[in-house]
Amino acid sequence: MDRILSADSTPIACHRRGEGPPLVLVGGALGIAAADAPLAALLAPRFTVVTYDRRGRGASGAAGDGGGVAGVRREIEDLAAVVTAAGPGASVFGMSSGGALALEAVAAGLPVELLAVYEPPYTPGASGLLLKARASDRLHRLLAAGDRAGAVELFLTAKGVDPATVDRMRRAPLWPGLEALAPTLVYDDAVLGDGAVPAGRFAAVTARTLVVCGGFSSARSRAATRTLAEALPRARHRTLTGQTHEVAPQVLAPVLTEFFARDVYVRQAS
């Protein structure tokens, strides 16, 4: 494990494996670098894969600015530091809200030519925006009251986890670790803004982009990825048959390998 310093001197823990063109993986909400290890291992034969603990998670420095616009800016700086450390020509893959973070970073000027995202959880449309507003308000109230368990439960149920499963998870050994990460949910909430796909801002994303969703994901998620792909100047959309938001690494890895390896070859040959 390596530690690099972000722009505000926050230490960010990185893990590097494999050989080949550099590829940075950006995890989603309540995730740490270890959660990306199965996918990273499958990609490592073709790429130098860099995973990292986003701020406030795992071995990285604690979050200290409460999220919001400032929090998004700090996370963009963190990702920029990781991409720089990964090496010249690094590509980026973002999972869920990590995909939204990657898109915001590239829109803000992060020099990435190849980008892939899996189901950034935007909620476009009137009902989706209302749902996002209510969830954001409740999340902040729960965390202000110190109710980390309630914040985690809110996140899980919003993802579609049924209450009985959440109740079982509360009694499982993994629950304390999820509660420890609960304050970082404000970062994932902030990076999604009001829930709409920011088409105007994403018009600045010139990277070749692959937007992926699962064929068994919710209709809202599938529609959101298509809206996102339409908003990006150089994007293509792909649906993985039989997959949900919890995509199987062994299904996703060949798709990412084909996209990044082929486009890296085309870019180097041109």
PDB file of C-alpha atoms in Angstrom:
ATOM      1  CA  MET A   1       0.000   0.000   0.000  1.00  0.00           C
ATOM      2  CA  ASP A   2       1.190   3.504  -0.868  1.00  0.00           C
ATOM      3  CA  ARG A   3       0.050   6.829   0.526  1.00  0.00           C
ATOM      4  CA  ILE A   4      -0.019   9.975  -1.555  1.00  0.00           C
ATOM      5  CA  LEU A   5      -0.974  13.489  -0.517  1.00  0.00           C
ATOM      6  CA  SER A   6      -3.956  15.279  -1.978  1.00  0.00           C
ATOM      7  CA  ALA A   7      -3.918  19.020  -2.618  1.00  0.00           C
ATOM      8  CA  ASP A   8      -5.025  19.774   0.951  1.00  0.00           C
ATOM      9  CA  SER A   9      -2.373  17.366   2.340  1.00  0.00           C
ATOM     10  CA  THR A  10      -4.923  14.648   3.157  1.00  0.00           C
ATOM     11  CA  PRO A  11      -3.190  11.241   2.839  1.00  0.00           C
ATOM     12  CA  ILE A  12      -4.867   8.937   0.318  1.00  0.00           C
ATOM     13  CA  ALA A  13      -4.135   5.209   0.510  1.00  0.00           C
ATOM     14  CA  CYS A  14      -3.549   3.501  -2.852  1.00  0.00           C
ATOM     15  CA  HIS A  15      -3.039  -0.110  -3.874  1.00  0.00           C
ATOM     16  CA  ARG A  16      -1.271  -1.010  -7.117  1.00  0.00           C
ATOM     17  CA  ARG A  17      -1.302  -4.388  -8.882  1.00  0.00           C
ATOM     18  CA  GLY A  18      -0.531  -5.762 -12.322  1.00  0.00           C
ATOM     19  CA  GLU A  19       1.446  -4.466 -15.295  1.00  0.00           C
ATOM     20  CA  GLY A  20       0.454  -2.507 -18.364  1.00  0.00           C
ATOM     21  CA  PRO A  21      -1.317   0.798 -19.067  1.00  0.00           C
ATOM     22  CA  PRO A  22      -2.472   2.461 -15.823  1.00  0.00           C
ATOM     23  CA  LEU A  23      -6.141   2.141 -14.857  1.00  0.00           C
ATOM     24  CA  VAL A  24      -7.635   3.785 -11.758  1.00  0.00           C
ATOM     25  CA  LEU A  25     -10.761   2.304 -10.125  1.00  0.00           C
ATOM     26  CA  VAL A  26     -13.056   4.664  -8.199  1.00  0.00           C
ATOM     27  CA  GLY A  27     -15.339   2.960  -5.682  1.00  0.00           C
ATOM     28  CA  GLY A  28     -18.892   3.853  -4.776  1.00  0.00           C
ATOM     29  CA  ALA A  29     -20.634   4.679  -1.506  1.00  0.00           C
ATOM     30  CA  LEU A  30     -19.611   2.788   1.641  1.00  0.00           C
ATOM     31  CA  GLY A  31     -16.787   1.161  -0.303  1.00  0.00           C
ATOM     32  CA  ILE A  32     -13.064   0.921   0.328  1.00  0.00           C
ATOM     33  CA  ALA A  33     -10.266  -0.212  -1.958  1.00  0.00           C
ATOM     34  CA  ALA A  34     -10.500  -3.775  -0.671  1.00  0.00           C
ATOM     35  CA  ALA A  35     -13.995  -4.055  -2.142  1.00  0.00           C
ATOM     36  CA  ASP A  36     -12.536  -3.418  -5.604  1.00  0.00           C
ATOM     37  CA  ALA A  37      -9.889  -6.119  -5.206  1.00  0.00           C
ATOM     38  CA  PRO A  38     -11.785  -8.893  -7.084  1.00  0.00           C
ATOM     39  CA  LEU A  39     -12.297  -6.682 -10.141  1.00  0.00           C
ATOM     40  CA  ALA A  40      -8.749  -5.322  -9.895  1.00  0.00           C
ATOM     41  CA  ALA A  41      -7.334  -8.862  -9.844  1.00  0.00           C
ATOM     42  CA  LEU A  42      -9.205  -9.727 -13.041  1.00  0.00           C
ATOM     43  CA  LEU A  43      -7.931  -6.585 -14.779  1.00  0.00           C
ATOM     44  CA  ALA A  44      -4.337  -6.855 -13.517  1.00  0.00           C
ATOM     45  CA  PRO A  45      -3.098  -9.199 -16.286  1.00  0.00           C
ATOM     46  CA  ARG A  46      -3.612  -6.382 -18.829  1.00  0.00           C
ATOM     47  CA  PHE A  47      -3.307  -3.191 -16.778  1.00  0.00           C
ATOM     48  CA  THR A  48      -1.526  -1.591 -13.852  1.00  0.00           C
ATOM     49  CA  VAL A  49      -4.636  -1.274 -11.709  1.00  0.00           C
ATOM     50  CA  VAL A  50      -4.730   1.346  -8.971  1.00  0.00           C
ATOM     51  CA  THR A  51      -7.452   1.227  -6.332  1.00  0.00           C
ATOM     52  CA  TYR A  52      -7.721   3.729  -3.505  1.00  0.00           C
ATOM     53  CA  ASP A  53      -9.618   4.496  -0.329  1.00  0.00           C
ATOM     54  CA  ARG A  54     -11.632   7.623  -0.930  1.00  0.00           C
ATOM     55  CA  ARG A  55     -11.190  10.253   1.801  1.00  0.00           C
ATOM     56  CA  GLY A  56     -12.604   9.362   5.172  1.00  0.00           C
ATOM     57  CA  ARG A  57     -12.499   5.642   4.327  1.00  0.00           C
ATOM     58  CA  GLY A  58     -10.116   2.819   5.093  1.00  0.00           C
ATOM     59  CA  ALA A  59      -6.528   3.986   5.471  1.00  0.00           C
ATOM     60  CA  SER A  60      -7.064   7.417   3.904  1.00  0.00           C
ATOM     61  CA  GLY A  61      -7.343  10.641   5.846  1.00  0.00           C
ATOM     62  CA  ALA A  62     -10.600  11.552   7.514  1.00  0.00           C
ATOM     63  CA  ALA A  63     -13.168  13.745   5.839  1.00  0.00           C
ATOM     64  CA  GLY A  64     -13.272  17.136   7.465  1.00  0.00           C
ATOM     65  CA  ASP A  65     -15.329  19.554   5.377  1.00  0.00           C
ATOM     66  CA  GLY A  66     -18.817  18.097   5.658  1.00  0.00           C
ATOM     67  CA  GLY A  67     -19.378  17.344   2.000  1.00  0.00           C
ATOM     68  CA  GLY A  68     -21.261  19.764  -0.230  1.00  0.00           C
ATOM     69  CA  VAL A  69     -19.533  21.626  -3.051  1.00  0.00           C
ATOM     70  CA  ALA A  70     -16.305  21.810  -1.045  1.00  0.00           C
ATOM     71  CA  GLY A  71     -16.395  18.075  -0.478  1.00  0.00           C
ATOM     72  CA  VAL A  72     -16.826  17.353  -4.179  1.00  0.00           C
ATOM     73  CA  ARG A  73     -13.905  19.643  -4.970  1.00  0.00           C
ATOM     74  CA  ARG A  74     -11.723  17.833  -2.435  1.00  0.00           C
ATOM     75  CA  GLU A  75     -12.663  14.436  -3.864  1.00  0.00           C
ATOM     76  CA  ILE A  76     -11.808  15.657  -7.363  1.00  0.00           C
ATOM     77  CA  GLU A  77      -8.412  16.748  -6.044  1.00  0.00           C
ATOM     78  CA  ASP A  78      -7.961  13.311  -4.456  1.00  0.00           C
ATOM     79  CA  LEU A  79      -8.729  11.541  -7.726  1.00  0.00           C
ATOM     80  CA  ALA A  80      -6.400  13.885  -9.609  1.00  0.00           C
ATOM     81  CA  ALA A  81      -3.586  12.997  -7.211  1.00  0.00           C
ATOM     82  CA  VAL A  82      -4.245   9.276  -7.680  1.00  0.00           C
ATOM     83  CA  VAL A  83      -4.365   9.591 -11.485  1.00  0.00           C
ATOM     84  CA  THR A  84      -1.069  11.486 -11.446  1.00  0.00           C
ATOM     85  CA  ALA A  85       0.524   8.833  -9.245  1.00  0.00           C
ATOM     86  CA  ALA A  86      -0.826   6.060 -11.496  1.00  0.00           C
ATOM     87  CA  GLY A  87       1.251   7.330 -14.389  1.00  0.00           C
ATOM     88  CA  PRO A  88       0.951   9.019 -17.792  1.00  0.00           C
ATOM     89  CA  GLY A  89      -2.106   8.148 -19.840  1.00  0.00           C
ATOM     90  CA  ALA A  90      -4.086   6.705 -16.933  1.00  0.00           C
ATOM     91  CA  SER A  91      -7.663   5.647 -17.657  1.00  0.00           C
ATOM     92  CA  VAL A  92     -10.467   5.667 -15.085  1.00  0.00           C
ATOM     93  CA  PHE A  93     -13.381   3.391 -14.196  1.00  0.00           C
ATOM     94  CA  GLY A  94     -15.981   4.569 -11.679  1.00  0.00           C
ATOM     95  CA  MET A  95     -18.540   2.352  -9.961  1.00  0.00           C
ATOM     96  CA  SER A  96     -21.920   3.804  -8.964  1.00  0.00           C
ATOM     97  CA  SER A  97     -21.395   7.185  -7.266  1.00  0.00           C
ATOM     98  CA  GLY A  98     -17.686   6.726  -7.964  1.00  0.00           C
ATOM     99  CA  GLY A  99     -18.667   7.019 -11.614  1.00  0.00           C
ATOM    100  CA  ALA A 100     -20.364  10.344 -10.920  1.00  0.00           C
ATOM    101  CA  LEU A 101     -17.190  11.523  -9.167  1.00  0.00           C
ATOM    102  CA  ALA A 102     -15.052  10.457 -12.136  1.00  0.00           C
ATOM    103  CA  LEU A 103     -17.337  12.317 -14.533  1.00  0.00           C
ATOM    104  CA  GLU A 104     -17.221  15.471 -12.417  1.00  0.00           C
ATOM    105  CA  ALA A 105     -13.425  15.262 -12.282  1.00  0.00           C
ATOM    106  CA  VAL A 106     -13.055  14.906 -16.045  1.00  0.00           C
ATOM    107  CA  ALA A 107     -15.589  17.704 -16.623  1.00  0.00           C
ATOM    108  CA  ALA A 108     -13.466  19.881 -14.309  1.00  0.00           C
ATOM    109  CA  GLY A 109     -10.371  19.255 -16.422  1.00  0.00           C
ATOM    110  CA  LEU A 110      -8.822  16.000 -15.198  1.00  0.00           C
ATOM    111  CA  PRO A 111      -6.761  14.855 -18.235  1.00  0.00           C
ATOM    112  CA  VAL A 112      -8.296  11.436 -18.868  1.00  0.00           C
ATOM    113  CA  GLU A 113      -8.863  10.180 -22.401  1.00  0.00           C
ATOM    114  CA  LEU A 114     -10.630   6.904 -21.588  1.00  0.00           C
ATOM    115  CA  LEU A 115     -13.408   6.674 -19.002  1.00  0.00           C
ATOM    116  CA  ALA A 116     -15.952   4.006 -18.099  1.00  0.00           C
ATOM    117  CA  VAL A 117     -18.746   4.170 -15.514  1.00  0.00           C
ATOM    118  CA  TYR A 118     -21.228   1.650 -14.157  1.00  0.00           C
ATOM    119  CA  GLU A 119     -24.663   2.955 -13.161  1.00  0.00           C
ATOM    120  CA  PRO A 120     -23.950   6.347 -11.577  1.00  0.00           C
ATOM    121  CA  PRO A 121     -27.154   6.641  -9.478  1.00  0.00           C
ATOM    122  CA  TYR A 122     -28.690   9.754 -11.004  1.00  0.00           C
ATOM    123  CA  THR A 123     -32.453  10.125 -10.603  1.00  0.00           C
ATOM    124  CA  PRO A 124     -33.640  12.355 -13.454  1.00  0.00           C
ATOM    125  CA  GLY A 125     -37.282  13.283 -13.844  1.00  0.00           C
ATOM    126  CA  ALA A 126     -39.669  15.074 -11.491  1.00  0.00           C
ATOM    127  CA  SER A 127     -40.295  12.079  -9.226  1.00  0.00           C
ATOM    128  CA  GLY A 128     -36.596  11.231  -9.133  1.00  0.00           C
ATOM    129  CA  LEU A 129     -35.565  14.740  -8.174  1.00  0.00           C
ATOM    130  CA  LEU A 130     -38.146  14.790  -5.388  1.00  0.00           C
ATOM    131  CA  LEU A 131     -36.916  11.413  -4.140  1.00  0.00           C
ATOM    132  CA  LYS A 132     -33.316  12.649  -4.133  1.00  0.00           C
ATOM    133  CA  ALA A 133     -34.220  15.863  -2.286  1.00  0.00           C
ATOM    134  CA  ARG A 134     -36.063  13.972   0.429  1.00  0.00           C
ATOM    135  CA  ALA A 135     -33.293  11.396   0.821  1.00  0.00           C
ATOM    136  CA  SER A 136     -30.602  14.096   1.018  1.00  0.00           C
ATOM    137  CA  ASP A 137     -32.527  16.006   3.685  1.00  0.00           C
ATOM    138  CA  ARG A 138     -33.068  12.885   5.760  1.00  0.00           C
ATOM    139  CA  LEU A 139     -29.441  11.779   5.396  1.00  0.00           C
ATOM    140  CA  HIS A 140     -28.132  15.075   6.741  1.00  0.00           C
ATOM    141  CA  ARG A 141     -30.617  15.058   9.612  1.00  0.00           C
ATOM    142  CA  LEU A 142     -29.676  11.508  10.609  1.00  0.00           C
ATOM    143  CA  LEU A 143     -25.952  12.235  10.569  1.00  0.00           C
ATOM    144  CA  ALA A 144     -26.421  15.529  12.450  1.00  0.00           C
ATOM    145  CA  ALA A 145     -28.218  13.531  15.139  1.00  0.00           C
ATOM    146  CA  GLY A 146     -25.386  10.998  15.276  1.00  0.00           C
ATOM    147  CA  ASP A 147     -27.583   8.220  13.900  1.00  0.00           C
ATOM    148  CA  ARG A 148     -25.042   6.430  11.735  1.00  0.00           C
ATOM    149  CA  ALA A 149     -27.050   3.222  11.690  1.00  0.00           C
ATOM    150  CA  GLY A 150     -30.062   5.113  10.397  1.00  0.00           C
ATOM    151  CA  ALA A 151     -27.938   6.726   7.665  1.00  0.00           C
ATOM    152  CA  VAL A 152     -26.642   3.343   6.508  1.00  0.00           C
ATOM    153  CA  GLU A 153     -30.160   1.904   6.555  1.00  0.00           C
ATOM    154  CA  LEU A 154     -31.404   4.846   4.488  1.00  0.00           C
ATOM    155  CA  PHE A 155     -28.674   4.249   1.927  1.00  0.00           C
ATOM    156  CA  LEU A 156     -29.329   0.520   1.712  1.00  0.00           C
ATOM    157  CA  THR A 157     -33.104   0.825   1.374  1.00  0.00           C
ATOM    158  CA  ALA A 158     -32.653   3.522  -1.286  1.00  0.00           C
ATOM    159  CA  LYS A 159     -30.593   0.941  -3.215  1.00  0.00           C
ATOM    160  CA  GLY A 160     -33.538  -1.454  -2.999  1.00  0.00           C
ATOM    161  CA  VAL A 161     -32.358  -3.680  -0.137  1.00  0.00           C
ATOM    162  CA  ASP A 162     -35.474  -4.947   1.628  1.00  0.00           C
ATOM    163  CA  PRO A 163     -35.962  -4.131   5.341  1.00  0.00           C
ATOM    164  CA  ALA A 164     -35.666  -7.779   6.429  1.00  0.00           C
ATOM    165  CA  THR A 165     -32.231  -8.024   4.797  1.00  0.00           C
ATOM    166  CA  VAL A 166     -31.161  -4.748   6.420  1.00  0.00           C
ATOM    167  CA  ASP A 167     -32.266  -6.112   9.783  1.00  0.00           C
ATOM    168  CA  ARG A 168     -30.103  -9.205   9.263  1.00  0.00           C
ATOM    169  CA  MET A 169     -27.178  -7.030   8.217  1.00  0.00           C
ATOM    170  CA  ARG A 170     -27.476  -5.030  11.441  1.00  0.00           C
ATOM    171  CA  ARG A 171     -26.649  -8.221  13.354  1.00  0.00           C
ATOM    172  CA  ALA A 172     -23.802  -9.243  11.036  1.00  0.00           C
ATOM    173  CA  PRO A 173     -20.075  -8.597  11.707  1.00  0.00           C
ATOM    174  CA  LEU A 174     -19.876  -6.197   8.739  1.00  0.00           C
ATOM    175  CA  TRP A 175     -22.312  -3.685  10.244  1.00  0.00           C
ATOM    176  CA  PRO A 176     -19.880  -1.764  12.514  1.00  0.00           C
ATOM    177  CA  GLY A 177     -17.637  -1.175   9.505  1.00  0.00           C
ATOM    178  CA  LEU A 178     -20.574   0.252   7.539  1.00  0.00           C
ATOM    179  CA  GLU A 179     -21.494   2.543  10.419  1.00  0.00           C
ATOM    180  CA  ALA A 180     -17.903   3.780  10.560  1.00  0.00           C
ATOM    181  CA  LEU A 181     -18.194   4.835   6.917  1.00  0.00           C
ATOM    182  CA  ALA A 182     -21.610   6.489   7.314  1.00  0.00           C
ATOM    183  CA  PRO A 183     -20.263  10.093   7.510  1.00  0.00           C
ATOM    184  CA  THR A 184     -18.770   9.700   4.027  1.00  0.00           C
ATOM    185  CA  LEU A 185     -22.253   9.278   2.558  1.00  0.00           C
ATOM    186  CA  VAL A 186     -22.473  13.081   2.393  1.00  0.00           C
ATOM    187  CA  TYR A 187     -19.725  12.999  -0.264  1.00  0.00           C
ATOM    188  CA  ASP A 188     -21.641  10.551  -2.448  1.00  0.00           C
ATOM    189  CA  ASP A 189     -24.829  12.534  -1.890  1.00  0.00           C
ATOM    190  CA  ALA A 190     -23.123  15.795  -2.874  1.00  0.00           C
ATOM    191  CA  VAL A 191     -21.482  14.464  -6.031  1.00  0.00           C
ATOM    192  CA  LEU A 192     -24.940  13.549  -7.379  1.00  0.00           C
ATOM    193  CA  GLY A 193     -26.222  17.102  -6.931  1.00  0.00           C
ATOM    194  CA  ASP A 194     -29.999  17.286  -7.198  1.00  0.00           C
ATOM    195  CA  GLY A 195     -30.115  13.903  -8.943  1.00  0.00           C
ATOM    196  CA  ALA A 196     -30.373  15.212 -12.497  1.00  0.00           C
ATOM    197  CA  VAL A 197     -27.741  14.365 -15.094  1.00  0.00           C
ATOM    198  CA  PRO A 198     -25.781  17.652 -15.429  1.00  0.00           C
ATOM    199  CA  ALA A 199     -25.854  17.649 -19.223  1.00  0.00           C
ATOM    200  CA  GLY A 200     -24.489  21.175 -19.575  1.00  0.00           C
ATOM    201  CA  ARG A 201     -21.447  20.469 -17.419  1.00  0.00           C
ATOM    202  CA  PHE A 202     -20.841  17.054 -18.945  1.00  0.00           C
ATOM    203  CA  ALA A 203     -20.736  18.546 -22.433  1.00  0.00           C
ATOM    204  CA  ALA A 204     -17.135  19.376 -21.484  1.00  0.00           C
ATOM    205  CA  VAL A 205     -16.251  15.676 -21.089  1.00  0.00           C
ATOM    206  CA  THR A 206     -14.258  14.900 -24.223  1.00  0.00           C
ATOM    207  CA  ALA A 207     -12.970  11.520 -23.046  1.00  0.00           C
ATOM    208  CA  ARG A 208     -14.109   8.416 -24.870  1.00  0.00           C
ATOM    209  CA  THR A 209     -16.663   7.120 -22.397  1.00  0.00           C
ATOM    210  CA  LEU A 210     -18.368   3.768 -21.874  1.00  0.00           C
ATOM    211  CA  VAL A 211     -21.596   3.911 -19.854  1.00  0.00           C
ATOM    212  CA  VAL A 212     -22.676   0.501 -18.587  1.00  0.00           C
ATOM    213  CA  CYS A 213     -25.794  -0.774 -16.841  1.00  0.00           C
ATOM    214  CA  GLY A 214     -27.236  -4.130 -15.813  1.00  0.00           C
ATOM    215  CA  GLY A 215     -30.097  -5.689 -17.724  1.00  0.00           C
ATOM    216  CA  PHE A 216     -31.790  -6.668 -14.450  1.00  0.00           C
ATOM    217  CA  SER A 217     -31.218  -3.298 -12.784  1.00  0.00           C
ATOM    218  CA  SER A 218     -34.230  -1.099 -12.066  1.00  0.00           C
ATOM    219  CA  ALA A 219     -35.937   0.647 -14.950  1.00  0.00           C
ATOM    220  CA  ARG A 220     -34.954   3.974 -13.381  1.00  0.00           C
ATOM    221  CA  SER A 221     -31.265   3.013 -13.314  1.00  0.00           C
ATOM    222  CA  ARG A 222     -31.285   1.786 -16.894  1.00  0.00           C
ATOM    223  CA  ALA A 223     -33.039   4.913 -18.122  1.00  0.00           C
ATOM    224  CA  ALA A 224     -30.614   7.141 -16.202  1.00  0.00           C
ATOM    225  CA  THR A 225     -27.595   5.536 -17.873  1.00  0.00           C
ATOM    226  CA  ARG A 226     -29.089   6.125 -21.309  1.00  0.00           C
ATOM    227  CA  THR A 227     -29.773   9.763 -20.421  1.00  0.00           C
ATOM    228  CA  LEU A 228     -26.183  10.051 -19.236  1.00  0.00           C
ATOM    229  CA  ALA A 229     -24.757   8.487 -22.403  1.00  0.00           C
ATOM    230  CA  GLU A 230     -26.779  10.902 -24.539  1.00  0.00           C
ATOM    231  CA  ALA A 231     -25.377  13.853 -22.564  1.00  0.00           C
ATOM    232  CA  LEU A 232     -21.736  12.892 -23.143  1.00  0.00           C
ATOM    233  CA  PRO A 233     -20.170  13.927 -26.463  1.00  0.00           C
ATOM    234  CA  ARG A 234     -18.145  10.740 -27.048  1.00  0.00           C
ATOM    235  CA  ALA A 235     -20.050   8.054 -25.164  1.00  0.00           C
ATOM    236  CA  ARG A 236     -21.455   4.690 -26.003  1.00  0.00           C
ATOM    237  CA  HIS A 237     -23.883   2.661 -23.915  1.00  0.00           C
ATOM    238  CA  ARG A 238     -23.826  -1.026 -23.076  1.00  0.00           C
ATOM    239  CA  THR A 239     -26.211  -3.243 -21.118  1.00  0.00           C
ATOM    240  CA  LEU A 240     -24.900  -6.376 -19.390  1.00  0.00           C
ATOM    241  CA  THR A 241     -27.510  -9.110 -19.649  1.00  0.00           C
ATOM    242  CA  GLY A 242     -28.569 -10.611 -16.336  1.00  0.00           C
ATOM    243  CA  GLN A 243     -26.675  -8.126 -14.166  1.00  0.00           C
ATOM    244  CA  THR A 244     -27.960  -5.807 -11.452  1.00  0.00           C
ATOM    245  CA  HIS A 245     -26.356  -2.833  -9.699  1.00  0.00           C
ATOM    246  CA  GLU A 246     -24.262  -5.411  -7.817  1.00  0.00           C
ATOM    247  CA  VAL A 247     -22.497  -6.431 -11.008  1.00  0.00           C
ATOM    248  CA  ALA A 248     -20.380  -9.602 -11.025  1.00  0.00           C
ATOM    249  CA  PRO A 249     -16.671  -8.757 -11.452  1.00  0.00           C
ATOM    250  CA  GLN A 250     -16.159 -11.704 -13.807  1.00  0.00           C
ATOM    251  CA  VAL A 251     -18.834 -10.281 -16.120  1.00  0.00           C
ATOM    252  CA  LEU A 252     -17.674  -6.677 -15.945  1.00  0.00           C
ATOM    253  CA  ALA A 253     -13.917  -7.276 -16.283  1.00  0.00           C
ATOM    254  CA  PRO A 254     -13.942  -8.542 -19.903  1.00  0.00           C
ATOM    255  CA  VAL A 255     -16.079  -5.575 -20.966  1.00  0.00           C
ATOM    256  CA  LEU A 256     -13.684  -3.095 -19.375  1.00  0.00           C
ATOM    257  CA  THR A 257     -10.654  -4.945 -20.746  1.00  0.00           C
ATOM    258  CA  GLU A 258     -12.051  -4.816 -24.274  1.00  0.00           C
ATOM    259  CA  PHE A 259     -12.867  -1.097 -23.993  1.00  0.00           C
ATOM    260  CA  PHE A 260      -9.669   0.114 -22.370  1.00  0.00           C
ATOM    261  CA  ALA A 261      -7.241  -2.210 -24.174  1.00  0.00           C
ATOM    262  CA  ARG A 262      -8.680  -1.620 -27.646  1.00  0.00           C
ATOM    263  CA  ASP A 263      -8.984   2.133 -27.235  1.00  0.00           C
ATOM    264  CA  VAL A 264      -5.497   2.404 -25.715  1.00  0.00           C
ATOM    265  CA  TYR A 265      -4.137   0.575 -28.767  1.00  0.00           C
ATOM    266  CA  VAL A 266      -6.051   2.860 -31.156  1.00  0.00           C
ATOM    267  CA  ARG A 267      -4.881   5.946 -29.263  1.00  0.00           C
ATOM    268  CA  GLN A 268      -1.218   4.855 -29.274  1.00  0.00           C
ATOM    269  CA  ALA A 269      -1.321   3.950 -32.965  1.00  0.00           C
ATOM    270  CA  SER A 270      -2.853   7.261 -34.040  1.00  0.00           C
TER     271      SER A 270
END
